[in-house]
mmCIF file of C-alpha atoms and ligand atoms in Angstrom:
data_model
loop_
_atom_site.group_PDB
_atom_site.id
_atom_site.type_symbol
_atom_site.label_atom_id
_atom_site.label_comp_id
_atom_site.label_asym_id
_atom_site.label_seq_id
_atom_site.Cartn_x
_atom_site.Cartn_y
_atom_site.Cartn_z
ATOM 1 C CA MET R 1 -25.186 20.448 -14.224
ATOM 2 C CA SER R 2 -22.026 22.121 -13.005
ATOM 3 C CA HIS R 3 -20.169 20.680 -10.059
ATOM 4 C CA ALA R 4 -19.552 24.012 -8.403
ATOM 5 C CA PRO R 5 -21.569 24.595 -5.255
ATOM 6 C CA GLN R 6 -23.000 28.071 -4.912
ATOM 7 C CA SER R 7 -22.730 30.363 -1.962
ATOM 8 C CA LEU R 8 -26.301 30.474 -0.727
ATOM 9 C CA ASN R 9 -26.425 32.394 2.497
ATOM 10 C CA PRO R 10 -29.747 34.232 2.294
ATOM 11 C CA SER R 11 -28.966 36.822 4.991
ATOM 12 C CA CYS R 12 -25.564 38.018 3.722
ATOM 13 C CA ASP R 13 -23.147 37.422 0.867
ATOM 14 C CA LYS R 14 -20.592 35.607 2.968
ATOM 15 C CA PRO R 15 -20.219 31.877 2.274
ATOM 16 C CA LEU R 16 -21.282 29.536 5.071
ATOM 17 C CA LEU R 17 -18.658 27.566 6.997
ATOM 18 C CA VAL R 18 -18.786 23.906 7.978
ATOM 19 C CA LEU R 19 -16.525 22.223 10.531
ATOM 20 C CA GLY R 20 -16.357 18.523 9.651
ATOM 21 C CA PHE R 21 -15.169 15.475 11.601
ATOM 22 C CA GLU R 22 -14.172 12.009 10.334
ATOM 23 C CA SER R 23 -13.526 9.098 12.721
ATOM 24 C CA SER R 24 -15.049 6.022 11.075
ATOM 25 C CA CYS R 25 -11.949 3.822 11.124
ATOM 26 C CA ASP R 26 -8.264 4.487 11.778
ATOM 27 C CA GLU R 27 -7.880 8.123 10.760
ATOM 28 C CA THR R 28 -9.061 11.125 12.732
ATOM 29 C CA GLY R 29 -9.725 14.006 10.361
ATOM 30 C CA VAL R 30 -11.003 17.539 10.912
ATOM 31 C CA ALA R 31 -11.522 20.230 8.287
ATOM 32 C CA ILE R 32 -13.274 23.511 7.628
ATOM 33 C CA CYS R 33 -14.981 23.947 4.271
ATOM 34 C CA SER R 34 -16.977 26.882 2.888
ATOM 35 C CA THR R 35 -20.127 26.601 0.797
ATOM 36 C CA GLU R 36 -17.957 27.865 -2.061
ATOM 37 C CA GLY R 37 -16.229 24.483 -1.840
ATOM 38 C CA LYS R 38 -12.956 25.791 -0.408
ATOM 39 C CA ILE R 39 -11.039 23.894 2.261
ATOM 40 C CA LEU R 40 -9.843 26.595 4.655
ATOM 41 C CA GLY R 41 -8.088 24.401 7.190
ATOM 42 C CA GLN R 42 -7.546 20.707 7.776
ATOM 43 C CA ALA R 43 -5.745 18.329 10.105
ATOM 44 C CA LEU R 44 -5.370 14.574 10.027
ATOM 45 C CA HIS R 45 -3.974 11.904 12.301
ATOM 46 C CA SER R 46 -3.376 8.362 11.065
ATOM 47 C CA GLN R 47 -3.380 5.521 13.617
ATOM 48 C CA ILE R 48 -1.213 3.267 11.421
ATOM 49 C CA ALA R 49 1.739 3.300 13.828
ATOM 50 C CA MET R 50 -0.540 2.335 16.732
ATOM 51 C CA HIS R 51 -2.217 -0.615 14.945
ATOM 52 C CA LYS R 52 0.891 -1.864 13.111
ATOM 53 C CA ASP R 53 2.020 -4.253 15.852
ATOM 54 C CA TYR R 54 -1.387 -5.982 15.767
ATOM 55 C CA GLY R 55 -1.396 -6.458 11.964
ATOM 56 C CA GLY R 56 -4.715 -4.618 11.603
ATOM 57 C CA VAL R 57 -7.086 -2.103 13.186
ATOM 58 C CA VAL R 58 -7.943 -2.817 16.840
ATOM 59 C CA PRO R 59 -11.397 -1.209 17.202
ATOM 60 C CA GLU R 60 -11.162 -0.399 20.922
ATOM 61 C CA LEU R 61 -7.776 1.293 20.502
ATOM 62 C CA ALA R 62 -9.108 3.171 17.482
ATOM 63 C CA SER R 63 -12.053 4.621 19.460
ATOM 64 C CA ARG R 64 -9.865 5.709 22.373
ATOM 65 C CA ASP R 65 -7.372 7.362 20.071
ATOM 66 C CA HIS R 66 -10.075 9.316 18.209
ATOM 67 C CA ILE R 67 -11.234 10.732 21.554
ATOM 68 C CA ARG R 68 -7.678 11.874 22.334
ATOM 69 C CA ARG R 69 -7.093 13.450 18.908
ATOM 70 C CA LEU R 70 -10.325 15.255 18.080
ATOM 71 C CA ILE R 71 -9.796 18.466 20.072
ATOM 72 C CA PRO R 72 -6.116 19.058 19.186
ATOM 73 C CA LEU R 73 -6.828 18.390 15.496
ATOM 74 C CA MET R 74 -9.824 20.716 15.571
ATOM 75 C CA ASN R 75 -7.676 23.455 17.080
ATOM 76 C CA THR R 76 -5.010 22.940 14.399
ATOM 77 C CA ALA R 77 -7.585 23.162 11.591
ATOM 78 C CA LEU R 78 -9.138 26.306 13.105
ATOM 79 C CA GLU R 79 -5.721 27.906 13.546
ATOM 80 C CA GLN R 80 -4.816 27.134 9.955
ATOM 81 C CA ALA R 81 -8.046 28.757 8.779
ATOM 82 C CA GLN R 82 -7.546 31.637 11.245
ATOM 83 C CA LEU R 83 -11.101 31.129 12.402
ATOM 84 C CA SER R 84 -12.753 30.262 15.687
ATOM 85 C CA LEU R 85 -15.633 27.977 16.649
ATOM 86 C CA LYS R 86 -18.068 30.858 16.777
ATOM 87 C CA ASP R 87 -17.409 31.512 13.054
ATOM 88 C CA MET R 88 -18.774 28.086 12.119
ATOM 89 C CA ASP R 89 -22.303 27.843 10.695
ATOM 90 C CA ALA R 90 -22.671 24.071 10.968
ATOM 91 C CA ILE R 91 -20.923 20.978 12.300
ATOM 92 C CA ALA R 92 -20.600 17.906 10.056
ATOM 93 C CA VAL R 93 -19.680 14.396 11.120
ATOM 94 C CA THR R 94 -19.426 10.917 9.613
ATOM 95 C CA THR R 95 -22.333 8.913 11.011
ATOM 96 C CA GLY R 96 -21.573 5.693 9.090
ATOM 97 C CA PRO R 97 -20.613 3.242 7.799
ATOM 98 C CA GLY R 98 -17.635 2.340 9.954
ATOM 99 C CA LEU R 99 -16.490 0.827 13.237
ATOM 100 C CA PRO R 100 -19.253 1.343 15.835
ATOM 101 C CA GLY R 101 -17.012 2.655 18.631
ATOM 102 C CA ALA R 102 -14.980 4.852 16.297
ATOM 103 C CA LEU R 103 -18.141 6.416 14.859
ATOM 104 C CA MET R 104 -19.503 6.949 18.372
ATOM 105 C CA ALA R 105 -16.344 8.786 19.421
ATOM 106 C CA GLY R 106 -16.559 11.297 16.554
ATOM 107 C CA CYS R 107 -20.337 11.666 16.724
ATOM 108 C CA ALA R 108 -20.518 12.092 20.500
ATOM 109 C CA PHE R 109 -17.952 14.879 20.253
ATOM 110 C CA ALA R 110 -19.434 16.579 17.176
ATOM 111 C CA TYR R 111 -23.041 16.475 18.430
ATOM 112 C CA SER R 112 -22.063 17.752 21.884
ATOM 113 C CA LEU R 113 -20.012 20.547 20.348
ATOM 114 C CA ALA R 114 -22.876 21.525 18.058
ATOM 115 C CA ALA R 115 -25.399 21.476 20.897
ATOM 116 C CA GLY R 116 -23.073 23.597 23.035
ATOM 117 C CA LEU R 117 -22.598 26.102 20.224
ATOM 118 C CA GLY R 118 -26.267 26.018 19.212
ATOM 119 C CA LYS R 119 -25.280 25.085 15.634
ATOM 120 C CA PRO R 120 -26.893 22.446 13.412
ATOM 121 C CA VAL R 121 -25.332 19.044 12.725
ATOM 122 C CA ILE R 122 -25.075 17.764 9.154
ATOM 123 C CA PRO R 123 -24.659 13.965 9.271
ATOM 124 C CA VAL R 124 -22.423 12.676 6.461
ATOM 125 C CA HIS R 125 -22.252 9.232 4.853
ATOM 126 C CA HIS R 126 -18.586 8.222 4.766
ATOM 127 C CA LEU R 127 -18.817 6.873 1.209
ATOM 128 C CA GLU R 128 -20.504 10.042 -0.013
ATOM 129 C CA GLY R 129 -17.437 11.867 1.309
ATOM 130 C CA HIS R 130 -15.192 9.594 -0.780
ATOM 131 C CA LEU R 131 -17.496 9.797 -3.792
ATOM 132 C CA LEU R 132 -17.507 13.605 -3.882
ATOM 133 C CA SER R 133 -13.808 14.072 -3.037
ATOM 134 C CA PRO R 134 -12.730 14.254 -6.730
ATOM 135 C CA LEU R 135 -14.848 17.440 -6.953
ATOM 136 C CA LEU R 136 -12.213 19.064 -4.731
ATOM 137 C CA SER R 137 -9.470 18.553 -7.324
ATOM 138 C CA ALA R 138 -8.160 21.129 -9.807
ATOM 139 C CA ASN R 139 -10.049 19.459 -12.649
ATOM 140 C CA PRO R 140 -13.378 18.382 -11.133
ATOM 141 C CA PRO R 141 -15.949 16.266 -13.002
ATOM 142 C CA SER R 142 -19.489 17.468 -13.774
ATOM 143 C CA TYR R 143 -22.554 15.324 -13.139
ATOM 144 C CA PRO R 144 -23.569 12.767 -14.259
ATOM 145 C CA PHE R 145 -20.760 10.276 -13.797
ATOM 146 C CA THR R 146 -20.099 6.658 -12.923
ATOM 147 C CA ALA R 147 -18.072 6.115 -9.770
ATOM 148 C CA LEU R 148 -15.771 3.296 -8.770
ATOM 149 C CA LEU R 149 -15.647 3.357 -4.969
ATOM 150 C CA VAL R 150 -12.820 1.181 -3.727
ATOM 151 C CA SER R 151 -11.912 1.343 -0.058
ATOM 152 C CA GLY R 152 -10.987 -1.016 2.751
ATOM 153 C CA GLY R 153 -14.634 -1.859 3.406
ATOM 154 C CA HIS R 154 -16.377 -1.332 0.059
ATOM 155 C CA SER R 155 -16.037 -1.998 -3.654
ATOM 156 C CA GLN R 156 -18.970 -0.516 -5.504
ATOM 157 C CA LEU R 157 -19.894 0.926 -8.857
ATOM 158 C CA MET R 158 -22.422 3.748 -8.608
ATOM 159 C CA ALA R 159 -24.311 5.834 -11.137
ATOM 160 C CA VAL R 160 -24.221 9.432 -9.880
ATOM 161 C CA GLU R 161 -26.817 11.752 -11.412
ATOM 162 C CA GLY R 162 -26.326 14.584 -8.940
ATOM 163 C CA LEU R 163 -25.777 15.324 -5.267
ATOM 164 C CA GLY R 164 -27.529 12.566 -3.280
ATOM 165 C CA ARG R 165 -28.783 10.857 -6.447
ATOM 166 C CA TYR R 166 -26.858 7.623 -6.401
ATOM 167 C CA SER R 167 -27.810 4.181 -7.649
ATOM 168 C CA LEU R 168 -25.866 1.013 -7.165
ATOM 169 C CA LEU R 169 -24.705 -0.638 -10.397
ATOM 170 C CA GLY R 170 -22.618 -3.414 -8.895
ATOM 171 C CA GLU R 171 -20.497 -4.403 -5.915
ATOM 172 C CA THR R 172 -18.283 -7.113 -4.524
ATOM 173 C CA LEU R 173 -19.909 -10.289 -3.310
ATOM 174 C CA ASP R 174 -17.225 -10.875 -0.700
ATOM 175 C CA ASP R 175 -13.993 -8.995 0.113
ATOM 176 C CA ALA R 176 -13.617 -5.324 -0.738
ATOM 177 C CA ALA R 177 -10.693 -4.464 -3.030
ATOM 178 C CA GLY R 178 -8.765 -2.776 -0.191
ATOM 179 C CA GLU R 179 -9.488 -5.713 2.098
ATOM 180 C CA ALA R 180 -8.106 -8.092 -0.579
ATOM 181 C CA PHE R 181 -4.958 -5.950 -0.825
ATOM 182 C CA ASP R 182 -4.583 -5.934 2.965
ATOM 183 C CA LYS R 183 -5.206 -9.661 3.481
ATOM 184 C CA THR R 184 -2.953 -10.675 0.570
ATOM 185 C CA ALA R 185 -0.194 -8.396 1.814
ATOM 186 C CA LYS R 186 -0.413 -9.982 5.267
ATOM 187 C CA MET R 187 -0.176 -13.471 3.744
ATOM 188 C CA ILE R 188 3.062 -12.627 1.956
ATOM 189 C CA GLY R 189 4.550 -11.089 5.082
ATOM 190 C CA LEU R 190 3.965 -7.371 4.505
ATOM 191 C CA PRO R 191 3.032 -4.963 7.289
ATOM 192 C CA TYR R 192 -0.359 -3.279 7.802
ATOM 193 C CA PRO R 193 -1.751 -1.423 5.947
ATOM 194 C CA GLY R 194 -1.055 -3.875 3.162
ATOM 195 C CA GLY R 195 -2.331 -1.932 0.151
ATOM 196 C CA PRO R 196 0.429 0.692 -0.074
ATOM 197 C CA ALA R 197 3.138 -1.824 0.979
ATOM 198 C CA LEU R 198 2.066 -4.396 -1.606
ATOM 199 C CA SER R 199 1.778 -1.898 -4.440
ATOM 200 C CA LYS R 200 5.263 -0.570 -3.671
ATOM 201 C CA LEU R 201 6.776 -4.064 -3.929
ATOM 202 C CA ALA R 202 4.720 -4.791 -7.040
ATOM 203 C CA GLU R 203 6.615 -2.049 -8.869
ATOM 204 C CA GLN R 204 9.741 -4.230 -8.805
ATOM 205 C CA GLY R 205 7.964 -7.513 -9.655
ATOM 206 C CA ASP R 206 6.940 -9.389 -12.796
ATOM 207 C CA PRO R 207 3.133 -9.163 -13.131
ATOM 208 C CA LYS R 208 3.086 -12.035 -15.638
ATOM 209 C CA ARG R 209 5.017 -14.614 -13.625
ATOM 210 C CA PHE R 210 1.978 -16.099 -11.864
ATOM 211 C CA GLU R 211 -1.279 -16.649 -13.695
ATOM 212 C CA LEU R 212 -3.803 -15.666 -11.054
ATOM 213 C CA PRO R 213 -7.571 -15.757 -11.640
ATOM 214 C CA ARG R 214 -9.631 -12.664 -12.537
ATOM 215 C CA PRO R 215 -12.845 -13.734 -10.724
ATOM 216 C CA MET R 216 -16.111 -12.746 -12.432
ATOM 217 C CA MET R 217 -14.265 -10.457 -14.847
ATOM 218 C CA HIS R 218 -16.274 -11.683 -17.796
ATOM 219 C CA SER R 219 -19.623 -12.057 -16.043
ATOM 220 C CA LYS R 220 -22.265 -9.948 -17.789
ATOM 221 C CA ASP R 221 -23.241 -8.107 -14.616
ATOM 222 C CA LEU R 222 -21.224 -5.603 -12.597
ATOM 223 C CA MET R 223 -20.701 -7.792 -9.563
ATOM 224 C CA MET R 224 -17.171 -8.561 -8.369
ATOM 225 C CA SER R 225 -15.468 -11.106 -6.124
ATOM 226 C CA PHE R 226 -11.969 -10.983 -4.688
ATOM 227 C CA SER R 227 -11.779 -13.715 -2.064
ATOM 228 C CA GLY R 228 -10.830 -16.458 -4.591
ATOM 229 C CA LEU R 229 -7.947 -14.352 -5.858
ATOM 230 C CA LYS R 230 -6.622 -14.055 -2.323
ATOM 231 C CA THR R 231 -6.861 -17.835 -1.888
ATOM 232 C CA SER R 232 -4.907 -18.345 -5.141
ATOM 233 C CA VAL R 233 -2.144 -16.129 -3.802
ATOM 234 C CA LEU R 234 -2.081 -18.233 -0.646
ATOM 235 C CA THR R 235 -1.752 -21.556 -2.495
ATOM 236 C CA THR R 236 0.936 -20.087 -4.796
ATOM 237 C CA ALA R 237 2.859 -18.736 -1.812
ATOM 238 C CA MET R 238 2.613 -22.099 0.000
ATOM 239 C CA LYS R 239 4.011 -23.890 -3.066
ATOM 240 C CA LEU R 240 6.863 -21.414 -3.369
ATOM 241 C CA ALA R 241 7.703 -21.703 0.330
ATOM 242 C CA GLY R 242 7.353 -25.518 0.270
ATOM 243 C CA VAL R 243 4.809 -25.695 3.108
ATOM 244 C CA SER R 244 1.682 -27.817 3.194
ATOM 245 C CA SER R 245 -0.414 -25.837 5.685
ATOM 246 C CA PRO R 246 -1.153 -22.100 5.852
ATOM 247 C CA SER R 247 -0.390 -22.207 9.582
ATOM 248 C CA GLU R 248 3.258 -23.075 8.863
ATOM 249 C CA THR R 249 5.708 -20.182 8.625
ATOM 250 C CA MET R 250 6.241 -19.204 5.002
ATOM 251 C CA VAL R 251 9.546 -17.721 3.911
ATOM 252 C CA LEU R 252 9.571 -16.290 0.388
ATOM 253 C CA THR R 253 12.525 -14.883 -1.523
ATOM 254 C CA GLU R 254 12.438 -11.183 -2.334
ATOM 255 C CA THR R 255 11.900 -11.951 -6.028
ATOM 256 C CA ASP R 256 9.015 -14.319 -5.290
ATOM 257 C CA THR R 257 7.374 -11.756 -3.000
ATOM 258 C CA CYS R 258 7.687 -8.955 -5.572
ATOM 259 C CA ASP R 259 6.444 -11.162 -8.440
ATOM 260 C CA LEU R 260 3.514 -12.421 -6.395
ATOM 261 C CA ALA R 261 2.615 -8.862 -5.376
ATOM 262 C CA ALA R 262 2.818 -7.681 -9.002
ATOM 263 C CA SER R 263 0.753 -10.643 -10.277
ATOM 264 C CA PHE R 264 -1.921 -10.052 -7.613
ATOM 265 C CA GLN R 265 -2.082 -6.343 -8.330
ATOM 266 C CA ALA R 266 -2.337 -6.956 -12.092
ATOM 267 C CA ALA R 267 -5.245 -9.366 -11.540
ATOM 268 C CA ILE R 268 -7.267 -7.111 -9.232
ATOM 269 C CA VAL R 269 -6.635 -4.051 -11.398
ATOM 270 C CA ASP R 270 -7.722 -5.983 -14.511
ATOM 271 C CA VAL R 271 -11.045 -6.753 -12.846
ATOM 272 C CA LEU R 272 -11.586 -3.188 -11.578
ATOM 273 C CA VAL R 273 -10.743 -1.633 -14.961
ATOM 274 C CA ASN R 274 -12.900 -4.088 -16.867
ATOM 275 C CA LYS R 275 -15.928 -3.650 -14.592
ATOM 276 C CA SER R 276 -15.581 0.147 -14.483
ATOM 277 C CA LEU R 277 -15.644 0.432 -18.267
ATOM 278 C CA LYS R 278 -18.546 -1.993 -18.442
ATOM 279 C CA ALA R 279 -20.376 0.166 -15.867
ATOM 280 C CA CYS R 280 -19.815 3.319 -17.988
ATOM 281 C CA LYS R 281 -21.186 1.490 -21.006
ATOM 282 C CA GLN R 282 -24.267 0.475 -19.019
ATOM 283 C CA SER R 283 -24.883 3.938 -17.530
ATOM 284 C CA GLY R 284 -24.006 5.748 -20.758
ATOM 285 C CA HIS R 285 -21.738 8.112 -18.804
ATOM 286 C CA GLN R 286 -18.616 9.547 -20.433
ATOM 287 C CA ARG R 287 -17.055 10.337 -17.063
ATOM 288 C CA LEU R 288 -15.615 7.881 -14.570
ATOM 289 C CA VAL R 289 -14.735 8.961 -11.048
ATOM 290 C CA VAL R 290 -12.493 6.835 -8.837
ATOM 291 C CA ALA R 291 -12.527 7.286 -5.064
ATOM 292 C CA GLY R 292 -11.496 5.550 -1.840
ATOM 293 C CA GLY R 293 -8.147 4.310 -0.556
ATOM 294 C CA VAL R 294 -7.445 1.898 -3.431
ATOM 295 C CA GLY R 295 -7.870 4.875 -5.772
ATOM 296 C CA ALA R 296 -4.362 5.838 -4.634
ATOM 297 C CA ASN R 297 -2.976 2.766 -6.413
ATOM 298 C CA LYS R 298 -0.615 3.897 -9.160
ATOM 299 C CA HIS R 299 -1.132 0.892 -11.406
ATOM 300 C CA LEU R 300 -4.935 1.244 -11.189
ATOM 301 C CA ARG R 301 -4.684 4.935 -12.092
ATOM 302 C CA GLU R 302 -2.405 4.298 -15.077
ATOM 303 C CA ARG R 303 -4.442 1.385 -16.438
ATOM 304 C CA LEU R 304 -7.762 3.187 -16.039
ATOM 305 C CA LEU R 305 -6.479 6.318 -17.759
ATOM 306 C CA ALA R 306 -5.074 4.308 -20.684
ATOM 307 C CA GLU R 307 -8.081 1.998 -21.179
ATOM 308 C CA ALA R 308 -10.708 4.708 -20.679
ATOM 309 C CA LYS R 309 -9.003 6.987 -23.203
ATOM 310 C CA ARG R 310 -9.502 4.353 -25.877
ATOM 311 C CA LYS R 311 -13.240 4.434 -25.108
ATOM 312 C CA LYS R 312 -13.298 8.239 -24.962
ATOM 313 C CA ILE R 313 -14.156 8.185 -21.271
ATOM 314 C CA GLU R 314 -12.612 10.821 -19.034
ATOM 315 C CA VAL R 315 -11.305 9.596 -15.668
ATOM 316 C CA PHE R 316 -11.215 11.732 -12.523
ATOM 317 C CA PHE R 317 -9.349 10.985 -9.299
ATOM 318 C CA PRO R 318 -9.191 12.798 -5.969
ATOM 319 C CA GLU R 319 -5.871 14.364 -5.016
ATOM 320 C CA LEU R 320 -3.679 11.543 -3.647
ATOM 321 C CA SER R 321 -3.888 12.930 -0.113
ATOM 322 C CA LEU R 322 -7.704 12.808 -0.300
ATOM 323 C CA CYS R 323 -7.946 9.164 -1.465
ATOM 324 C CA THR R 324 -7.700 7.698 1.995
ATOM 325 C CA ASP R 325 -9.888 8.848 4.889
ATOM 326 C CA ASN R 326 -9.755 12.538 5.800
ATOM 327 C CA GLY R 327 -11.853 15.315 7.298
ATOM 328 C CA ALA R 328 -11.848 17.488 4.158
ATOM 329 C CA MET R 329 -14.125 15.146 2.224
ATOM 330 C CA ILE R 330 -16.635 15.116 5.100
ATOM 331 C CA ALA R 331 -16.702 18.907 5.551
ATOM 332 C CA PHE R 332 -16.930 19.269 1.753
ATOM 333 C CA ALA R 333 -19.849 16.820 1.341
ATOM 334 C CA ALA R 334 -21.738 18.680 4.078
ATOM 335 C CA ALA R 335 -20.905 22.078 2.537
ATOM 336 C CA LEU R 336 -22.298 20.901 -0.822
ATOM 337 C CA ARG R 337 -25.507 19.814 0.885
ATOM 338 C CA LEU R 338 -25.741 23.079 2.797
ATOM 339 C CA ALA R 339 -25.158 25.111 -0.386
ATOM 340 C CA GLU R 340 -28.015 23.238 -2.045
ATOM 341 C CA ASN R 341 -30.279 23.377 0.972
ATOM 342 C CA PRO R 342 -29.633 26.325 3.366
ATOM 343 C CA SER R 343 -32.648 25.277 5.451
ATOM 344 C CA LEU R 344 -30.307 22.696 7.016
ATOM 345 C CA LEU R 345 -29.195 25.622 9.184
ATOM 346 C CA ASN R 346 -32.538 25.466 10.982
ATOM 347 C CA ASP R 347 -32.105 21.847 11.995
ATOM 348 C CA ALA R 348 -31.490 21.545 15.725
ATOM 349 C CA ASP R 349 -31.855 17.792 16.083
ATOM 350 C CA TYR R 350 -29.161 16.496 18.424
ATOM 351 C CA ALA R 351 -30.549 12.947 18.653
ATOM 352 C CA MET R 352 -27.335 11.294 17.562
ATOM 353 C CA LEU R 353 -27.642 8.224 15.362
ATOM 354 C CA THR R 354 -24.593 6.278 14.191
ATOM 355 C CA ARG R 355 -25.021 3.701 11.428
ATOM 356 C CA PRO R 356 -22.098 1.229 11.295
ATOM 357 C CA ARG R 357 -23.803 -0.509 8.365
ATOM 358 C CA TYR R 358 -25.221 2.011 5.937
ATOM 359 C CA ALA R 359 -25.625 1.608 2.169
ATOM 360 C CA LEU R 360 -24.886 4.701 0.087
ATOM 361 C CA HIS R 361 -27.884 4.265 -2.179
ATOM 362 C CA GLU R 362 -30.125 4.569 0.930
ATOM 363 C CA LEU R 363 -29.182 8.250 1.065
ATOM 364 C CA GLN R 364 -31.722 10.819 -0.029
ATOM 365 C CA ALA R 365 -30.939 13.821 -2.221
HETATM 366 O O1 LIG E 1 -10.796 4.731 1.999
HETATM 367 P P1 LIG E 1 -9.870 4.176 3.012
HETATM 368 O O2 LIG E 1 -8.816 5.067 3.595
HETATM 369 O O3 LIG E 1 -10.625 3.588 4.236
HETATM 370 C C1 LIG E 1 -11.872 2.967 4.147
HETATM 371 O O4 LIG E 1 -12.880 3.678 4.041
HETATM 372 O O5 LIG E 1 -11.834 1.722 4.139
HETATM 373 O O6 LIG E 1 -9.190 2.902 2.328
HETATM 374 C C2 LIG E 1 -8.227 2.143 2.962
HETATM 375 C C3 LIG E 1 -7.863 0.999 2.048
HETATM 376 C C4 LIG E 1 -6.942 -0.003 2.729
HETATM 377 O O7 LIG E 1 -7.452 -1.296 2.457
HETATM 378 C C5 LIG E 1 -5.613 0.238 2.062
HETATM 379 O O8 LIG E 1 -4.788 -0.895 2.018
HETATM 380 C C6 LIG E 1 -6.037 0.665 0.670
HETATM 381 O O9 LIG E 1 -7.146 1.480 0.898
HETATM 382 N N1 LIG E 1 -4.970 1.407 -0.036
HETATM 383 C C7 LIG E 1 -4.374 0.955 -1.149
HETATM 384 C C8 LIG E 1 -3.397 1.931 -1.487
HETATM 385 N N2 LIG E 1 -3.443 2.925 -0.562
HETATM 386 C C9 LIG E 1 -4.425 2.587 0.317
HETATM 387 N N3 LIG E 1 -4.566 -0.149 -1.873
HETATM 388 C C10 LIG E 1 -3.792 -0.331 -2.954
HETATM 389 N N4 LIG E 1 -2.829 0.531 -3.340
HETATM 390 C C11 LIG E 1 -2.596 1.670 -2.643
HETATM 391 N N5 LIG E 1 -1.642 2.517 -3.041
HETATM 392 ZN ZN1 LIG E 2 -12.899 5.495 3.724
#
């Protein structure tokens, strides 16, 4: 099956237009996507600067900020596309999973807007947005493929047979990969969000200096676990800093910090690469798709490309700017669904339902 969505407007030849909103965590994203799969306008605001002082996302601040940003970002995206609200055929919004208040902010706005305009709402699963985002790249994968979904809240391996046909192959038993990056970074004194900061330092470090565990790497199944790795980093850091309790202030040299970051990154990437290739073997797929914030990690990208090539598996990534949360992936996922099922245009259900906890394999095709 080809990846390319078709333009399926029964009444005229023009493609349909979807205005999509993302507000599940600490990014507010808005984008306009056509049923041809083209992003016509997009705008994004990251709350990193606002949460930085607190060392992590403060949910209440996140919700309030989404409310402030949604309208200006929507106007920017519309301006970029040179379109107006009345040109839109449907409104899409992330309904879950995510922070309850943050989801409510985006959904309350999107559903009210849709009701006011008399347009249908297409609810979008946040992880489906991530999962399909590599289809927006210059070299998109065809179905079927195996997907490694690695974000701040999830680490999952999925078998993807087609749009909405997802089955879970394996997942983390505890911390998500992004969460492990963030918590480890915090422990070694790096600012939020830890993933990008840690991977930057890791580039200057020695990945072989500390022998950190690769939890469950050789287990036969596709389950993962990252909390033990994080604890190993903590005990190593405490030894290096000469402290006996994690509550004591730890001061590490620059070399120690870089080497610890590189050793941690090497361990987590080893596990992700190993499990991804094992998942492809199990599913029989020759294509591996990587999505979610951790998919931006340079070392993960390089290792996956090199190891998969040896097994004749092709690896696909989203554009770097689409790895972390954004509105384009939400508008795109909804546009794909609308292209496959134009009857969604007749749906006038404005009974808003947010789902902070929401498994991807619960989705229907
Ligand atoms: O997909 P995403 O933007 O949000 C969620 O849906 O969770 O992912 C954010 C996660 C954070 O944990 C962040 O630290 C991590 O992705 N991340 C990275 C990198 N860039 C973002 N982790 C490792 N290396 C990176 N370059
Ligand atoms: Zn995300």
